Amino acid sequence: MGRKVTIFTGQWADLSFSELAQIMSGIGYDGLEIACWGDHLDVQKAAEDSSYVEEKLEILAKNNLGVWAIGNHLAGQCVGDRYDPRLDNFAPEKYAGQPEEIRKWAVEEMKLTAVAAKNLGVEVVTGFTGSPIWKFFYSFPQTTEAMIEEGFEQIVELWNPILDVFKENGVKFALEVHPTEIAFDFYTTEKLLDKFDWRPEFGINFDPSHLIWQGMTPHLFLRDFSERIYHVHMKDAAVSLNGREGILGSHLPFGDRRRGWDFRSLCHGAVDFDEIIRELNKMNYTGPLSVEWEDSGMDRIYGAEEALRFVRNVDFDPSNLAFDDSMEK
């Protein structure tokens, strides 16, 4: 298909935007999925200051890079999450310990993100919604159906005004279906889309690494939600249960060899990317394939280089004929 291959900058925010653009251009990427943290993108400036936007676009152009999506996962998480001190790491320091102030900031930040995207010429924002009910995923103490319904309704109430701004600006929001989000698997995604009445501004950032370790088959998720796949992450994960490890991770940090599963650089895990490309071809997805590099056991430059080669190789064209046509008399 020759889809554009980009890399998500979120895991590289310790580098300046200019430095990272130069590195990824040198490796051979077509563009960046720009994260809205570090110095990579300030959404308030991008929404209000045309010279700031021009500066970012000039850096991209100088390095022969494009941008087809931006990602604001951190602010999005703060919109819908039930507060705990970890959210202080995502919000401005002046709001630390103030749940409602964090939420107000996050809502406005996501509205500004839609405007920033439009100003950059981007039509998709990837990110998280947060979840007020994630801590209820294991039903003890007992979780009632009413508690779950209330959580979904709260997300809709918080996000519909944000999505209204997305609609005004011709931009779509693509939720990365992910544990800790209110939609983390097939049924919760289906339920959330129903709750939003399938409004077109709300879709999915497909990332198979978050599905495979839950026991799901990622390409079937693509098939089921093909009309709502607005962006695709290329990321891998490996399950390594041997009778001692647990699938929930045992409160061990990513990269600990005792974990029952972990993220892996592309082609080093269990995701079947051949099936994913076949499904993307079938649904005529022409957007970018965005590498999200997360592998605590591998040098990230090596991983970025190898991942690009892998994606270029696996992104094959669909056939324009039936292989048995030539067998006819």
PDB file of N, CA and C in Angstrom, residues 241-322:
ATOM      1  N   LEU A 241       4.209 -16.507  30.189  1.00  0.00           N
ATOM      2  CA  LEU A 241       3.764 -17.212  31.390  1.00  0.00           C
ATOM      3  C   LEU A 241       4.431 -18.587  31.454  1.00  0.00           C
ATOM      4  N   ASN A 242       4.986 -18.912  32.607  1.00  0.00           N
ATOM      5  CA  ASN A 242       5.629 -20.233  32.744  1.00  0.00           C
ATOM      6  C   ASN A 242       5.175 -20.961  34.010  1.00  0.00           C
ATOM      7  N   GLY A 243       4.052 -20.494  34.567  1.00  0.00           N
ATOM      8  CA  GLY A 243       3.547 -21.129  35.773  1.00  0.00           C
ATOM      9  C   GLY A 243       3.822 -20.339  37.028  1.00  0.00           C
ATOM     10  N   ARG A 244       4.728 -19.394  36.946  1.00  0.00           N
ATOM     11  CA  ARG A 244       5.045 -18.564  38.103  1.00  0.00           C
ATOM     12  C   ARG A 244       4.553 -17.125  37.899  1.00  0.00           C
ATOM     13  N   GLU A 245       4.721 -16.604  36.682  1.00  0.00           N
ATOM     14  CA  GLU A 245       4.303 -15.237  36.392  1.00  0.00           C
ATOM     15  C   GLU A 245       2.791 -15.150  36.279  1.00  0.00           C
ATOM     16  N   GLY A 246       2.264 -13.968  36.548  1.00  0.00           N
ATOM     17  CA  GLY A 246       0.833 -13.725  36.398  1.00  0.00           C
ATOM     18  C   GLY A 246       0.582 -12.752  35.270  1.00  0.00           C
ATOM     19  N   ILE A 247      -0.564 -12.867  34.629  1.00  0.00           N
ATOM     20  CA  ILE A 247      -0.875 -12.011  33.484  1.00  0.00           C
ATOM     21  C   ILE A 247      -1.092 -10.563  33.901  1.00  0.00           C
ATOM     22  N   LEU A 248      -1.370 -10.300  35.177  1.00  0.00           N
ATOM     23  CA  LEU A 248      -1.590  -8.926  35.625  1.00  0.00           C
ATOM     24  C   LEU A 248      -0.303  -8.181  35.950  1.00  0.00           C
ATOM     25  N   GLY A 249       0.845  -8.858  35.861  1.00  0.00           N
ATOM     26  CA  GLY A 249       2.113  -8.143  35.952  1.00  0.00           C
ATOM     27  C   GLY A 249       2.749  -8.066  37.319  1.00  0.00           C
ATOM     28  N   SER A 250       2.037  -8.465  38.372  1.00  0.00           N
ATOM     29  CA  SER A 250       2.627  -8.600  39.717  1.00  0.00           C
ATOM     30  C   SER A 250       3.213  -7.312  40.287  1.00  0.00           C
ATOM     31  N   HIS A 251       2.713  -6.161  39.852  1.00  0.00           N
ATOM     32  CA  HIS A 251       3.243  -4.861  40.287  1.00  0.00           C
ATOM     33  C   HIS A 251       4.724  -4.718  39.975  1.00  0.00           C
ATOM     34  N   LEU A 252       5.218  -5.444  38.986  1.00  0.00           N
ATOM     35  CA  LEU A 252       6.611  -5.335  38.565  1.00  0.00           C
ATOM     36  C   LEU A 252       6.715  -4.322  37.426  1.00  0.00           C
ATOM     37  N   PRO A 253       7.772  -3.526  37.381  1.00  0.00           N
ATOM     38  CA  PRO A 253       7.879  -2.494  36.342  1.00  0.00           C
ATOM     39  C   PRO A 253       8.113  -3.109  34.967  1.00  0.00           C
ATOM     40  N   PHE A 254       7.718  -2.360  33.931  1.00  0.00           N
ATOM     41  CA  PHE A 254       8.014  -2.805  32.578  1.00  0.00           C
ATOM     42  C   PHE A 254       9.517  -3.037  32.439  1.00  0.00           C
ATOM     43  N   GLY A 255       9.866  -4.109  31.760  1.00  0.00           N
ATOM     44  CA  GLY A 255      11.269  -4.464  31.586  1.00  0.00           C
ATOM     45  C   GLY A 255      11.762  -5.495  32.570  1.00  0.00           C
ATOM     46  N   ASP A 256      11.019  -5.715  33.658  1.00  0.00           N
ATOM     47  CA  ASP A 256      11.412  -6.746  34.631  1.00  0.00           C
ATOM     48  C   ASP A 256      11.151  -8.118  34.011  1.00  0.00           C
ATOM     49  N   ARG A 257      12.158  -8.957  33.988  1.00  0.00           N
ATOM     50  CA  ARG A 257      12.065 -10.256  33.317  1.00  0.00           C
ATOM     51  C   ARG A 257      11.091 -11.205  34.011  1.00  0.00           C
ATOM     52  N   ARG A 258      10.646 -10.863  35.205  1.00  0.00           N
ATOM     53  CA  ARG A 258       9.694 -11.711  35.908  1.00  0.00           C
ATOM     54  C   ARG A 258       8.247 -11.423  35.528  1.00  0.00           C
ATOM     55  N   ARG A 259       8.009 -10.381  34.742  1.00  0.00           N
ATOM     56  CA  ARG A 259       6.636 -10.051  34.344  1.00  0.00           C
ATOM     57  C   ARG A 259       6.041 -11.161  33.484  1.00  0.00           C
ATOM     58  N   GLY A 260       4.726 -11.330  33.568  1.00  0.00           N
ATOM     59  CA  GLY A 260       4.041 -12.314  32.738  1.00  0.00           C
ATOM     60  C   GLY A 260       3.809 -11.844  31.318  1.00  0.00           C
ATOM     61  N   TRP A 261       3.917 -10.541  31.082  1.00  0.00           N
ATOM     62  CA  TRP A 261       3.852  -9.982  29.727  1.00  0.00           C
ATOM     63  C   TRP A 261       4.596  -8.664  29.732  1.00  0.00           C
ATOM     64  N   ASP A 262       5.004  -8.245  28.543  1.00  0.00           N
ATOM     65  CA  ASP A 262       5.702  -6.969  28.435  1.00  0.00           C
ATOM     66  C   ASP A 262       5.622  -6.477  26.994  1.00  0.00           C
ATOM     67  N   PHE A 263       5.809  -5.186  26.836  1.00  0.00           N
ATOM     68  CA  PHE A 263       5.884  -4.629  25.490  1.00  0.00           C
ATOM     69  C   PHE A 263       7.209  -5.035  24.853  1.00  0.00           C
ATOM     70  N   ARG A 264       7.168  -5.180  23.529  1.00  0.00           N
ATOM     71  CA  ARG A 264       8.360  -5.518  22.769  1.00  0.00           C
ATOM     72  C   ARG A 264       8.442  -4.616  21.539  1.00  0.00           C
ATOM     73  N   SER A 265       9.658  -4.377  21.101  1.00  0.00           N
ATOM     74  CA  SER A 265       9.844  -3.689  19.842  1.00  0.00           C
ATOM     75  C   SER A 265       9.257  -4.545  18.725  1.00  0.00           C
ATOM     76  N   LEU A 266       8.864  -3.906  17.641  1.00  0.00           N
ATOM     77  CA  LEU A 266       8.190  -4.602  16.545  1.00  0.00           C
ATOM     78  C   LEU A 266       8.936  -5.845  16.086  1.00  0.00           C
ATOM     79  N   CYS A 267       8.189  -6.908  15.865  1.00  0.00           N
ATOM     80  CA  CYS A 267       8.628  -8.229  15.387  1.00  0.00           C
ATOM     81  C   CYS A 267       9.344  -9.036  16.465  1.00  0.00           C
ATOM     82  N   HIS A 268       9.316  -8.572  17.710  1.00  0.00           N
ATOM     83  CA  HIS A 268       9.909  -9.316  18.819  1.00  0.00           C
ATOM     84  C   HIS A 268       8.848  -9.818  19.793  1.00  0.00           C
ATOM     85  N   GLY A 269       7.568  -9.723  19.409  1.00  0.00           N
ATOM     86  CA  GLY A 269       6.493 -10.160  20.281  1.00  0.00           C
ATOM     87  C   GLY A 269       5.576 -11.144  19.594  1.00  0.00           C
ATOM     88  N   ALA A 270       4.318 -11.177  20.036  1.00  0.00           N
ATOM     89  CA  ALA A 270       3.369 -12.197  19.588  1.00  0.00           C
ATOM     90  C   ALA A 270       2.330 -11.691  18.599  1.00  0.00           C
ATOM     91  N   VAL A 271       2.344 -10.404  18.272  1.00  0.00           N
ATOM     92  CA  VAL A 271       1.340  -9.858  17.372  1.00  0.00           C
ATOM     93  C   VAL A 271       1.589 -10.345  15.945  1.00  0.00           C
ATOM     94  N   ASP A 272       0.526 -10.785  15.276  1.00  0.00           N
ATOM     95  CA  ASP A 272       0.593 -11.239  13.893  1.00  0.00           C
ATOM     96  C   ASP A 272       0.305 -10.048  12.978  1.00  0.00           C
ATOM     97  N   PHE A 273       1.374  -9.368  12.553  1.00  0.00           N
ATOM     98  CA  PHE A 273       1.196  -8.167  11.741  1.00  0.00           C
ATOM     99  C   PHE A 273       0.803  -8.492  10.303  1.00  0.00           C
ATOM    100  N   ASP A 274       1.104  -9.677   9.834  1.00  0.00           N
ATOM    101  CA  ASP A 274       0.645 -10.091   8.513  1.00  0.00           C
ATOM    102  C   ASP A 274      -0.885 -10.035   8.457  1.00  0.00           C
ATOM    103  N   GLU A 275      -1.541 -10.604   9.464  1.00  0.00           N
ATOM    104  CA  GLU A 275      -3.007 -10.586   9.495  1.00  0.00           C
ATOM    105  C   GLU A 275      -3.538  -9.162   9.631  1.00  0.00           C
ATOM    106  N   ILE A 276      -2.828  -8.338  10.363  1.00  0.00           N
ATOM    107  CA  ILE A 276      -3.266  -6.954  10.543  1.00  0.00           C
ATOM    108  C   ILE A 276      -3.200  -6.201   9.223  1.00  0.00           C
ATOM    109  N   ILE A 277      -2.125  -6.374   8.461  1.00  0.00           N
ATOM    110  CA  ILE A 277      -2.018  -5.700   7.168  1.00  0.00           C
ATOM    111  C   ILE A 277      -3.095  -6.191   6.209  1.00  0.00           C
ATOM    112  N   ARG A 278      -3.362  -7.495   6.223  1.00  0.00           N
ATOM    113  CA  ARG A 278      -4.425  -8.016   5.362  1.00  0.00           C
ATOM    114  C   ARG A 278      -5.774  -7.385   5.714  1.00  0.00           C
ATOM    115  N   GLU A 279      -6.018  -7.207   6.985  1.00  0.00           N
ATOM    116  CA  GLU A 279      -7.288  -6.599   7.414  1.00  0.00           C
ATOM    117  C   GLU A 279      -7.332  -5.122   7.033  1.00  0.00           C
ATOM    118  N   LEU A 280      -6.214  -4.417   7.219  1.00  0.00           N
ATOM    119  CA  LEU A 280      -6.163  -3.007   6.835  1.00  0.00           C
ATOM    120  C   LEU A 280      -6.365  -2.842   5.335  1.00  0.00           C
ATOM    121  N   ASN A 281      -5.791  -3.758   4.559  1.00  0.00           N
ATOM    122  CA  ASN A 281      -5.997  -3.712   3.106  1.00  0.00           C
ATOM    123  C   ASN A 281      -7.465  -3.916   2.754  1.00  0.00           C
ATOM    124  N   LYS A 282      -8.086  -4.882   3.429  1.00  0.00           N
ATOM    125  CA  LYS A 282      -9.489  -5.200   3.147  1.00  0.00           C
ATOM    126  C   LYS A 282     -10.396  -4.015   3.450  1.00  0.00           C
ATOM    127  N   MET A 283     -10.093  -3.299   4.510  1.00  0.00           N
ATOM    128  CA  MET A 283     -10.924  -2.157   4.894  1.00  0.00           C
ATOM    129  C   MET A 283     -10.480  -0.858   4.242  1.00  0.00           C
ATOM    130  N   ASN A 284      -9.441  -0.943   3.393  1.00  0.00           N
ATOM    131  CA  ASN A 284      -8.944   0.200   2.633  1.00  0.00           C
ATOM    132  C   ASN A 284      -8.460   1.326   3.536  1.00  0.00           C
ATOM    133  N   TYR A 285      -7.772   0.954   4.601  1.00  0.00           N
ATOM    134  CA  TYR A 285      -7.156   1.960   5.472  1.00  0.00           C
ATOM    135  C   TYR A 285      -5.929   2.534   4.763  1.00  0.00           C
ATOM    136  N   THR A 286      -5.920   3.841   4.549  1.00  0.00           N
ATOM    137  CA  THR A 286      -4.819   4.491   3.843  1.00  0.00           C
ATOM    138  C   THR A 286      -4.059   5.477   4.719  1.00  0.00           C
ATOM    139  N   GLY A 287      -4.372   5.497   6.010  1.00  0.00           N
ATOM    140  CA  GLY A 287      -3.676   6.397   6.919  1.00  0.00           C
ATOM    141  C   GLY A 287      -2.287   5.894   7.262  1.00  0.00           C
ATOM    142  N   PRO A 288      -1.598   6.607   8.145  1.00  0.00           N
ATOM    143  CA  PRO A 288      -0.233   6.206   8.497  1.00  0.00           C
ATOM    144  C   PRO A 288      -0.194   4.972   9.385  1.00  0.00           C
ATOM    145  N   LEU A 289       0.938   4.298   9.341  1.00  0.00           N
ATOM    146  CA  LEU A 289       1.276   3.249  10.297  1.00  0.00           C
ATOM    147  C   LEU A 289       2.314   3.864  11.226  1.00  0.00           C
ATOM    148  N   SER A 290       1.927   4.085  12.475  1.00  0.00           N
ATOM    149  CA  SER A 290       2.763   4.847  13.403  1.00  0.00           C
ATOM    150  C   SER A 290       3.442   3.924  14.402  1.00  0.00           C
ATOM    151  N   VAL A 291       4.749   3.856  14.330  1.00  0.00           N
ATOM    152  CA  VAL A 291       5.523   3.053  15.263  1.00  0.00           C
ATOM    153  C   VAL A 291       5.485   3.709  16.638  1.00  0.00           C
ATOM    154  N   GLU A 292       5.056   2.939  17.631  1.00  0.00           N
ATOM    155  CA  GLU A 292       5.179   3.402  19.018  1.00  0.00           C
ATOM    156  C   GLU A 292       6.204   2.501  19.670  1.00  0.00           C
ATOM    157  N   TRP A 293       7.392   3.028  19.868  1.00  0.00           N
ATOM    158  CA  TRP A 293       8.494   2.206  20.355  1.00  0.00           C
ATOM    159  C   TRP A 293       8.464   2.146  21.881  1.00  0.00           C
ATOM    160  N   GLU A 294       8.273   0.956  22.421  1.00  0.00           N
ATOM    161  CA  GLU A 294       8.336   0.731  23.871  1.00  0.00           C
ATOM    162  C   GLU A 294       8.958  -0.635  24.113  1.00  0.00           C
ATOM    163  N   ASP A 295      10.210  -0.648  24.478  1.00  0.00           N
ATOM    164  CA  ASP A 295      10.894  -1.906  24.780  1.00  0.00           C
ATOM    165  C   ASP A 295      12.046  -1.599  25.723  1.00  0.00           C
ATOM    166  N   SER A 296      11.829  -1.897  26.999  1.00  0.00           N
ATOM    167  CA  SER A 296      12.835  -1.558  28.016  1.00  0.00           C
ATOM    168  C   SER A 296      14.108  -2.376  27.884  1.00  0.00           C
ATOM    169  N   GLY A 297      14.073  -3.426  27.039  1.00  0.00           N
ATOM    170  CA  GLY A 297      15.246  -4.277  26.892  1.00  0.00           C
ATOM    171  C   GLY A 297      16.041  -4.029  25.632  1.00  0.00           C
ATOM    172  N   MET A 298      15.746  -2.937  24.908  1.00  0.00           N
ATOM    173  CA  MET A 298      16.402  -2.695  23.624  1.00  0.00           C
ATOM    174  C   MET A 298      16.758  -1.222  23.479  1.00  0.00           C
ATOM    175  N   ASP A 299      17.924  -0.949  22.918  1.00  0.00           N
ATOM    176  CA  ASP A 299      18.311   0.418  22.596  1.00  0.00           C
ATOM    177  C   ASP A 299      17.271   1.031  21.656  1.00  0.00           C
ATOM    178  N   ARG A 300      16.825   2.226  21.952  1.00  0.00           N
ATOM    179  CA  ARG A 300      15.688   2.772  21.213  1.00  0.00           C
ATOM    180  C   ARG A 300      16.040   3.204  19.789  1.00  0.00           C
ATOM    181  N   ILE A 301      17.261   3.622  19.535  1.00  0.00           N
ATOM    182  CA  ILE A 301      17.648   3.951  18.164  1.00  0.00           C
ATOM    183  C   ILE A 301      17.657   2.686  17.318  1.00  0.00           C
ATOM    184  N   TYR A 302      18.250   1.631  17.856  1.00  0.00           N
ATOM    185  CA  TYR A 302      18.228   0.342  17.153  1.00  0.00           C
ATOM    186  C   TYR A 302      16.786  -0.080  16.901  1.00  0.00           C
ATOM    187  N   GLY A 303      15.942   0.065  17.927  1.00  0.00           N
ATOM    188  CA  GLY A 303      14.545  -0.328  17.799  1.00  0.00           C
ATOM    189  C   GLY A 303      13.812   0.485  16.746  1.00  0.00           C
ATOM    190  N   ALA A 304      14.068   1.793  16.695  1.00  0.00           N
ATOM    191  CA  ALA A 304      13.414   2.646  15.705  1.00  0.00           C
ATOM    192  C   ALA A 304      13.848   2.284  14.287  1.00  0.00           C
ATOM    193  N   GLU A 305      15.121   1.992  14.125  1.00  0.00           N
ATOM    194  CA  GLU A 305      15.639   1.620  12.804  1.00  0.00           C
ATOM    195  C   GLU A 305      15.063   0.279  12.353  1.00  0.00           C
ATOM    196  N   GLU A 306      15.098  -0.715  13.244  1.00  0.00           N
ATOM    197  CA  GLU A 306      14.596  -2.036  12.900  1.00  0.00           C
ATOM    198  C   GLU A 306      13.089  -1.998  12.659  1.00  0.00           C
ATOM    199  N   ALA A 307      12.375  -1.232  13.475  1.00  0.00           N
ATOM    200  CA  ALA A 307      10.918  -1.145  13.323  1.00  0.00           C
ATOM    201  C   ALA A 307      10.539  -0.558  11.968  1.00  0.00           C
ATOM    202  N   LEU A 308      11.260   0.456  11.526  1.00  0.00           N
ATOM    203  CA  LEU A 308      10.962   1.046  10.223  1.00  0.00           C
ATOM    204  C   LEU A 308      11.146   0.019   9.111  1.00  0.00           C
ATOM    205  N   ARG A 309      12.256  -0.719   9.153  1.00  0.00           N
ATOM    206  CA  ARG A 309      12.482  -1.748   8.133  1.00  0.00           C
ATOM    207  C   ARG A 309      11.367  -2.787   8.155  1.00  0.00           C
ATOM    208  N   PHE A 310      10.954  -3.168   9.355  1.00  0.00           N
ATOM    209  CA  PHE A 310       9.904  -4.177   9.487  1.00  0.00           C
ATOM    210  C   PHE A 310       8.587  -3.697   8.898  1.00  0.00           C
ATOM    211  N   VAL A 311       8.201  -2.470   9.211  1.00  0.00           N
ATOM    212  CA  VAL A 311       6.921  -1.952   8.714  1.00  0.00           C
ATOM    213  C   VAL A 311       6.957  -1.810   7.197  1.00  0.00           C
ATOM    214  N   ARG A 312       8.042  -1.292   6.668  1.00  0.00           N
ATOM    215  CA  ARG A 312       8.148  -1.182   5.208  1.00  0.00           C
ATOM    216  C   ARG A 312       7.980  -2.559   4.556  1.00  0.00           C
ATOM    217  N   ASN A 313       8.552  -3.575   5.157  1.00  0.00           N
ATOM    218  CA  ASN A 313       8.527  -4.913   4.575  1.00  0.00           C
ATOM    219  C   ASN A 313       7.158  -5.564   4.687  1.00  0.00           C
ATOM    220  N   VAL A 314       6.471  -5.349   5.811  1.00  0.00           N
ATOM    221  CA  VAL A 314       5.204  -6.044   6.049  1.00  0.00           C
ATOM    222  C   VAL A 314       4.021  -5.342   5.394  1.00  0.00           C
ATOM    223  N   ASP A 315       4.182  -4.095   4.996  1.00  0.00           N
ATOM    224  CA  ASP A 315       3.076  -3.329   4.442  1.00  0.00           C
ATOM    225  C   ASP A 315       2.903  -3.632   2.948  1.00  0.00           C
ATOM    226  N   PHE A 316       2.440  -4.835   2.657  1.00  0.00           N
ATOM    227  CA  PHE A 316       2.324  -5.262   1.268  1.00  0.00           C
ATOM    228  C   PHE A 316       1.015  -4.795   0.642  1.00  0.00           C
ATOM    229  N   ASP A 317       1.026  -4.714  -0.687  1.00  0.00           N
ATOM    230  CA  ASP A 317      -0.162  -4.317  -1.438  1.00  0.00           C
ATOM    231  C   ASP A 317      -1.152  -5.468  -1.509  1.00  0.00           C
ATOM    232  N   PRO A 318      -2.453  -5.154  -1.554  1.00  0.00           N
ATOM    233  CA  PRO A 318      -3.438  -6.216  -1.801  1.00  0.00           C
ATOM    234  C   PRO A 318      -3.377  -6.654  -3.259  1.00  0.00           C
ATOM    235  N   SER A 319      -3.863  -7.827  -3.543  1.00  0.00           N
ATOM    236  CA  SER A 319      -3.899  -8.316  -4.920  1.00  0.00           C
ATOM    237  C   SER A 319      -5.022  -7.636  -5.688  1.00  0.00           C
ATOM    238  N   ASN A 320      -4.777  -7.359  -6.969  1.00  0.00           N
ATOM    239  CA  ASN A 320      -5.822  -6.781  -7.823  1.00  0.00           C
ATOM    240  C   ASN A 320      -6.439  -7.823  -8.745  1.00  0.00           C
ATOM    241  N   LEU A 321      -6.164  -9.099  -8.456  1.00  0.00           N
ATOM    242  CA  LEU A 321      -6.764 -10.175  -9.243  1.00  0.00           C
ATOM    243  C   LEU A 321      -6.893 -11.417  -8.384  1.00  0.00           C
ATOM    244  N   ALA A 322      -7.731 -12.330  -8.835  1.00  0.00           N
ATOM    245  CA  ALA A 322      -7.849 -13.614  -8.168  1.00  0.00           C
ATOM    246  C   ALA A 322      -6.784 -14.558  -8.706  1.00  0.00           C
TER     247      ALA A 322
END
